[in-house]
mmCIF file of C-alpha atoms in Angstrom:
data_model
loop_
_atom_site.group_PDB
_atom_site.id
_atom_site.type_symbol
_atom_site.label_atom_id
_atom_site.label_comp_id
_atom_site.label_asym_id
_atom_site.label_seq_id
_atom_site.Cartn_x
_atom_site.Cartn_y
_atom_site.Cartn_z
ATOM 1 C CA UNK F 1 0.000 0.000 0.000
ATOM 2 C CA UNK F 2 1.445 3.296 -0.975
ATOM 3 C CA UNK F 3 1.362 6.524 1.660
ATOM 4 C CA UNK F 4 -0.771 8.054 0.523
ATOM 5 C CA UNK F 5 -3.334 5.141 0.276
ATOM 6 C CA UNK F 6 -2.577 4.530 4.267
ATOM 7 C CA UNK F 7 -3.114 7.928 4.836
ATOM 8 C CA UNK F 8 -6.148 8.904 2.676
ATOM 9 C CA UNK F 9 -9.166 9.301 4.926
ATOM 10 C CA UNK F 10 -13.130 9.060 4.712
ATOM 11 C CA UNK F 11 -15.586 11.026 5.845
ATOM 12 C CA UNK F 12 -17.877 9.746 8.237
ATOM 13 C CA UNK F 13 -20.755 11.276 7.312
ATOM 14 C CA UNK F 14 -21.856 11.740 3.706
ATOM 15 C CA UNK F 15 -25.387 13.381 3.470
ATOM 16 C CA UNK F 16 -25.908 10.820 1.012
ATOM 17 C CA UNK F 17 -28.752 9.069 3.361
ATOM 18 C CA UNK F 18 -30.340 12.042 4.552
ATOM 19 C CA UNK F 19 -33.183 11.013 2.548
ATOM 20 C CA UNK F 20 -34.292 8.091 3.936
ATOM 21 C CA UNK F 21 -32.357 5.710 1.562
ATOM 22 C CA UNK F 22 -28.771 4.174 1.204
ATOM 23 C CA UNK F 23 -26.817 1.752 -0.887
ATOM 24 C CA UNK F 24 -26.332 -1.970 -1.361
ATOM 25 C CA UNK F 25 -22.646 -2.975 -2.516
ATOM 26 C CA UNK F 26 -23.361 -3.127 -6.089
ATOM 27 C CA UNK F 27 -24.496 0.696 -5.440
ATOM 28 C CA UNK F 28 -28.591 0.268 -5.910
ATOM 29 C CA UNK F 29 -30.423 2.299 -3.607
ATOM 30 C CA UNK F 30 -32.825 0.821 -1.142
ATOM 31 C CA UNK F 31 -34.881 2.389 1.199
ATOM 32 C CA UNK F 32 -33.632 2.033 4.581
ATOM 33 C CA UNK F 33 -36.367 0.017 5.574
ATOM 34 C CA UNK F 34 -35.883 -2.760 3.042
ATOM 35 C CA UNK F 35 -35.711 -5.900 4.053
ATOM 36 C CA UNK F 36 -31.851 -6.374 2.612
ATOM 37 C CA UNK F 37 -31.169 -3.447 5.100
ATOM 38 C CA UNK F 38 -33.354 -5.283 7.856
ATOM 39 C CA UNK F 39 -31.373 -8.126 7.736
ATOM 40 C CA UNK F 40 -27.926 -5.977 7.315
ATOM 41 C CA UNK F 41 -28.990 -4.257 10.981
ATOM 42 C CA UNK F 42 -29.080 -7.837 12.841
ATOM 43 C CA UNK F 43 -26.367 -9.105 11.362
ATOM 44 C CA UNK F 44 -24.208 -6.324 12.279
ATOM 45 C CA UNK F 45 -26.106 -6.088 15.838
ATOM 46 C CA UNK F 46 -25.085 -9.818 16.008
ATOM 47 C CA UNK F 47 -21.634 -8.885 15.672
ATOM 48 C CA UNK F 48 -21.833 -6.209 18.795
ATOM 49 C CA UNK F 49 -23.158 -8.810 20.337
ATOM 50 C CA UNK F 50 -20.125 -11.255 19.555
ATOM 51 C CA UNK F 51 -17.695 -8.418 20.416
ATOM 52 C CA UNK F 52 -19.315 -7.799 24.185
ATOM 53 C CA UNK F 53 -19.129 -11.557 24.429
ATOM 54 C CA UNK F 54 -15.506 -11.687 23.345
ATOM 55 C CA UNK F 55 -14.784 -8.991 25.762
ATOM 56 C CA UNK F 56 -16.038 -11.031 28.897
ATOM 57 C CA UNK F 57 -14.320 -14.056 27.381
ATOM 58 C CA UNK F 58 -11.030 -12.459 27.712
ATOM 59 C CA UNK F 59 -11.339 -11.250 30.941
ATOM 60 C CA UNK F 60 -12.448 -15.141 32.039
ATOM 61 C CA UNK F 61 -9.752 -16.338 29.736
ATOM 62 C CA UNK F 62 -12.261 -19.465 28.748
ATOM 63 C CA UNK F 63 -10.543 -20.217 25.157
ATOM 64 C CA UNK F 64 -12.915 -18.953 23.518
ATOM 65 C CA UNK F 65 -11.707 -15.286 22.280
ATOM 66 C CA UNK F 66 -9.586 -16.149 19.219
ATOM 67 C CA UNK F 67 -12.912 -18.245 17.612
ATOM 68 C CA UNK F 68 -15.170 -15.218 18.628
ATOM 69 C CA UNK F 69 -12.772 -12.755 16.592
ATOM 70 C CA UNK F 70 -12.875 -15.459 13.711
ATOM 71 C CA UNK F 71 -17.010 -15.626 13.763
ATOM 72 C CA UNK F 72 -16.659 -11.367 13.920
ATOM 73 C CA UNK F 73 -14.786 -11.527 10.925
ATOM 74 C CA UNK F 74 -17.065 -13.773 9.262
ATOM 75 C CA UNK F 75 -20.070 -11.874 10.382
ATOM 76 C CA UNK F 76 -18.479 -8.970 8.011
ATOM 77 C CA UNK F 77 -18.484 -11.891 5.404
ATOM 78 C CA UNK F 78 -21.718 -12.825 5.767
ATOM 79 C CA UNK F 79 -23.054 -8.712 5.662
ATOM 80 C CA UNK F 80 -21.111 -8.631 2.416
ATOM 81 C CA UNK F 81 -23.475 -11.564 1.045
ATOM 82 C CA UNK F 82 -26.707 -9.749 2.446
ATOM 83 C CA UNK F 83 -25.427 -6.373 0.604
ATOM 84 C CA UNK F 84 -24.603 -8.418 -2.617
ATOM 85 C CA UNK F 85 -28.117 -9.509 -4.329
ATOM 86 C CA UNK F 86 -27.610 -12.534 -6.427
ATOM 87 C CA UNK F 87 -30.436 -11.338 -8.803
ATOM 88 C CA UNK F 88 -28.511 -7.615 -9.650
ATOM 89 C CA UNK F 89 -24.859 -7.833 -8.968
ATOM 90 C CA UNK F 90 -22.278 -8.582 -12.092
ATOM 91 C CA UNK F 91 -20.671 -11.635 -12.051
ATOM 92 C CA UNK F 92 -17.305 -10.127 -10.090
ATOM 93 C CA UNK F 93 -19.410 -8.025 -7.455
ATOM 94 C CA UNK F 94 -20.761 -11.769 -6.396
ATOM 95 C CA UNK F 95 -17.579 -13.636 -6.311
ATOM 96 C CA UNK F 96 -16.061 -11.060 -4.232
ATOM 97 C CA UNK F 97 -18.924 -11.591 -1.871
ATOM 98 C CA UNK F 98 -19.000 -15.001 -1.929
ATOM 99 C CA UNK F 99 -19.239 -17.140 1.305
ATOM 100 C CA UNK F 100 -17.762 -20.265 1.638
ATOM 101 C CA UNK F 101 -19.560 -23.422 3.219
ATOM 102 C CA UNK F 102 -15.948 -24.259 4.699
ATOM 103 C CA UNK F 103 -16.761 -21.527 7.035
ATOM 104 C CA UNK F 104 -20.120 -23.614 8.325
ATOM 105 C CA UNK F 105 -17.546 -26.174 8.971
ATOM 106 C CA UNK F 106 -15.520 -25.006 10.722
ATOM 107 C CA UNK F 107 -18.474 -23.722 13.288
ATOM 108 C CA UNK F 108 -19.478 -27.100 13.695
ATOM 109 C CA UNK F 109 -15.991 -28.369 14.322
ATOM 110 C CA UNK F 110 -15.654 -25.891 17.132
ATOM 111 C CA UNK F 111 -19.206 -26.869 18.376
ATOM 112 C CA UNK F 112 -17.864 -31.133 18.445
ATOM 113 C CA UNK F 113 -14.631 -29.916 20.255
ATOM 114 C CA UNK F 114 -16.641 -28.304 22.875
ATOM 115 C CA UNK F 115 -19.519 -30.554 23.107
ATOM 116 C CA UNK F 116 -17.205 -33.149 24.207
ATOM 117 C CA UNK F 117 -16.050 -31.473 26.881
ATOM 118 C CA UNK F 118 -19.713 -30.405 28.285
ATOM 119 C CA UNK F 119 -22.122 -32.859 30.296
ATOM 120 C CA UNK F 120 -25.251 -34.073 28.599
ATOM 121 C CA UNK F 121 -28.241 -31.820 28.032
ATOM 122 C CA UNK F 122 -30.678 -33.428 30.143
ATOM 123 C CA UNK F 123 -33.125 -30.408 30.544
ATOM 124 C CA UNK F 124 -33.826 -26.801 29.472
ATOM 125 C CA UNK F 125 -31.647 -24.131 30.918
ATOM 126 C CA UNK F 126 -32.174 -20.749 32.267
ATOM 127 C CA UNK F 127 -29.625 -17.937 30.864
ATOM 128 C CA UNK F 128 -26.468 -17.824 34.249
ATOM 129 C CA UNK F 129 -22.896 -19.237 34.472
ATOM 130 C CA UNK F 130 -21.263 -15.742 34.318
ATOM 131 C CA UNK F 131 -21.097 -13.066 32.384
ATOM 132 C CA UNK F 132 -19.096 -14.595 29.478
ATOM 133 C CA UNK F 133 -21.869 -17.020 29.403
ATOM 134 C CA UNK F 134 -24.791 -15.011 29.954
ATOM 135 C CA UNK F 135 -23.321 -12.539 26.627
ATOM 136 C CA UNK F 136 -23.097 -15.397 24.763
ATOM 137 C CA UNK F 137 -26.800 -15.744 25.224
ATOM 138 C CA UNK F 138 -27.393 -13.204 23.934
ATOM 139 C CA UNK F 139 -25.404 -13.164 20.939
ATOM 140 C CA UNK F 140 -27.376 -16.503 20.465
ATOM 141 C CA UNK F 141 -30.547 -14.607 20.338
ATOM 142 C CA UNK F 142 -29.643 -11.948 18.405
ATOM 143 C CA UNK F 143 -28.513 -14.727 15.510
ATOM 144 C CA UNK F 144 -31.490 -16.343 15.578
ATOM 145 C CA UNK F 145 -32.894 -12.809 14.568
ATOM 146 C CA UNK F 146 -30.571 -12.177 11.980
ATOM 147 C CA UNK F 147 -31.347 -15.584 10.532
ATOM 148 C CA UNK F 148 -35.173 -14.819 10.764
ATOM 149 C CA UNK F 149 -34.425 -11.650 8.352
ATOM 150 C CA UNK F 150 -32.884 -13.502 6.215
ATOM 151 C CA UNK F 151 -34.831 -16.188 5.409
ATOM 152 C CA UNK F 152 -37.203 -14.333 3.561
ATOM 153 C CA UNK F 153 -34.061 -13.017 1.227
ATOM 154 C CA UNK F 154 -32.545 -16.683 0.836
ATOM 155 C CA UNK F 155 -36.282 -17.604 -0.396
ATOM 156 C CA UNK F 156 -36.748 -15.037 -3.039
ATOM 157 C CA UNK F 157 -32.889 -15.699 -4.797
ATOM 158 C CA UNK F 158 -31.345 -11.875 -3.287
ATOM 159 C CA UNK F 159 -28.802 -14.269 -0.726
ATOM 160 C CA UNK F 160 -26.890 -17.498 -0.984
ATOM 161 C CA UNK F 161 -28.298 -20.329 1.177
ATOM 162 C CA UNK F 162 -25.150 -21.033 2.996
ATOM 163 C CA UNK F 163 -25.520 -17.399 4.725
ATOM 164 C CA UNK F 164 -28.516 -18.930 6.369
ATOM 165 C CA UNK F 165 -27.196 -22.342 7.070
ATOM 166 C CA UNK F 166 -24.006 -20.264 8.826
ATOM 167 C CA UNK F 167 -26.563 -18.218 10.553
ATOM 168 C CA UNK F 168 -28.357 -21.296 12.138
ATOM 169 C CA UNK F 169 -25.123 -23.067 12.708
ATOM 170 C CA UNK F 170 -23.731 -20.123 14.476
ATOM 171 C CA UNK F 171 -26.479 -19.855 17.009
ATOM 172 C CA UNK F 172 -26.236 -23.199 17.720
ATOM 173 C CA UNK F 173 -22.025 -22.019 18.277
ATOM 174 C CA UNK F 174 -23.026 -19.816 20.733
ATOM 175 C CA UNK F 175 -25.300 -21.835 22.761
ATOM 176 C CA UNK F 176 -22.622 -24.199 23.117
ATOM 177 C CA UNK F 177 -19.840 -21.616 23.821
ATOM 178 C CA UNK F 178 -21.913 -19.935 26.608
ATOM 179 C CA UNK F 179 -22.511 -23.703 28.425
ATOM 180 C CA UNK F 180 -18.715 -23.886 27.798
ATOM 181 C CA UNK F 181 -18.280 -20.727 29.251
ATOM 182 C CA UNK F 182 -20.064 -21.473 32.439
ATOM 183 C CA UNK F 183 -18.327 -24.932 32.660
ATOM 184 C CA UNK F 184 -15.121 -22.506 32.162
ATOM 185 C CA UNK F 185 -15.671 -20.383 35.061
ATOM 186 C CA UNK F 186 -16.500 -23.407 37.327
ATOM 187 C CA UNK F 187 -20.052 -22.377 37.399
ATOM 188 C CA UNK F 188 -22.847 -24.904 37.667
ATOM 189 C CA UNK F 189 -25.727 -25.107 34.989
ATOM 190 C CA UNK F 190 -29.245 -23.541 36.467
ATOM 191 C CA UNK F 191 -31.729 -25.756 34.903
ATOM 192 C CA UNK F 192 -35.118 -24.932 34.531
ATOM 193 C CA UNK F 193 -37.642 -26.168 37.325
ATOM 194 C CA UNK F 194 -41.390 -26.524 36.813
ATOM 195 C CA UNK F 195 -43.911 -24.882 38.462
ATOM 196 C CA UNK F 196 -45.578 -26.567 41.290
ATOM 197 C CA UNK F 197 -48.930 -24.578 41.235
ATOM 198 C CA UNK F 198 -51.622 -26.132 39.864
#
């Protein structure tokens, strides 16, 4: 990269959406509340999420931060997809937004590795085991979400499947990290208790 590349800076602020719309990567405008930019929002809330996970992860130094900066990563990856429509992006915008299904592997290898670690699920669980584990939670939520708006994109041809398969695979990631979490910080699993009233 030249010096003046490294040095060049962007405005933060461009005026451009001050009326109500903004652009996909292959530069169509959208209103803001477009689905594509519905799904773009929880994806990239998702990744907050992550990051406030990762954070408590460090400071419980559970293992887990180095995979939570991967899945970050990939979480730009996967926004690239949601930006990119299949149906109106050349041929080059869409390979430089393609997602891999190596990267749903590699979830689920990380899932195995901790699973065997973990005692068996016997019951449901209620949301504890510290706060690595609790933020985890909630990053789990917040996936499930981001999947939701994208299922409707996946179904009309705008998004690869695979975003949604990573999507689902990821929140069942996080599940798994925040039990592994818990386990971690030498906390026991609260399990959920039915009522006794009748």
């Amino acid at each position: 990269m030249s010096a003046d590349a490294s040095t060049r800076r962007f405005k933060i602020y461009t005026k451009t959406g001050d009326a109500g719309t903004s652009s996909l990567y292959n530069c169509e405008r959208r209103d803001k509340d477009d689905a594509a930019f519905d799904a773009l929002g929880d994806v990239d809330e998702c990744n907050v999420a992550c990051g406030i996970a990762r954070e408590f992860c460090v400071d419980e130094n559970n293992g887990l931060e180095a995979q939570l900066a991967e899945i970050q990563s990939r979480l730009l990856d996967v926004g690239s997809a949601v930006a990119t429509p299949l149906c109106g992006s050349s041929d080059a915008m869409k390979a430089r937004a393609a997602f891999s299904e190596t990267h749903v592997e590699t979830l689920e290898g990380w899932i195995d590795g901790m699973d065997a670690e973990l005692p068996a699920l016997s019951s449901f669980l209620l949301v504890s085991g510290g706060k690595a584990s609790v933020f985890l939670h909630q990053a789990r939520v917040v996936c499930r979400r981001a999947e939701r708006r994208c299922v409707p994109l996946v179904r009309s041809g705008a998004v690869p499947d695979v975003v949604r398969v990573y999507l689902n695979r990821l929140s069942d990631y996080m599940f798994t990290a925040a039990r592994f979490a818990a386990m971690k910080a030498g906390r026991e699993e609260e399990a959920y208790k039915k009522s006794t009233a009748n």
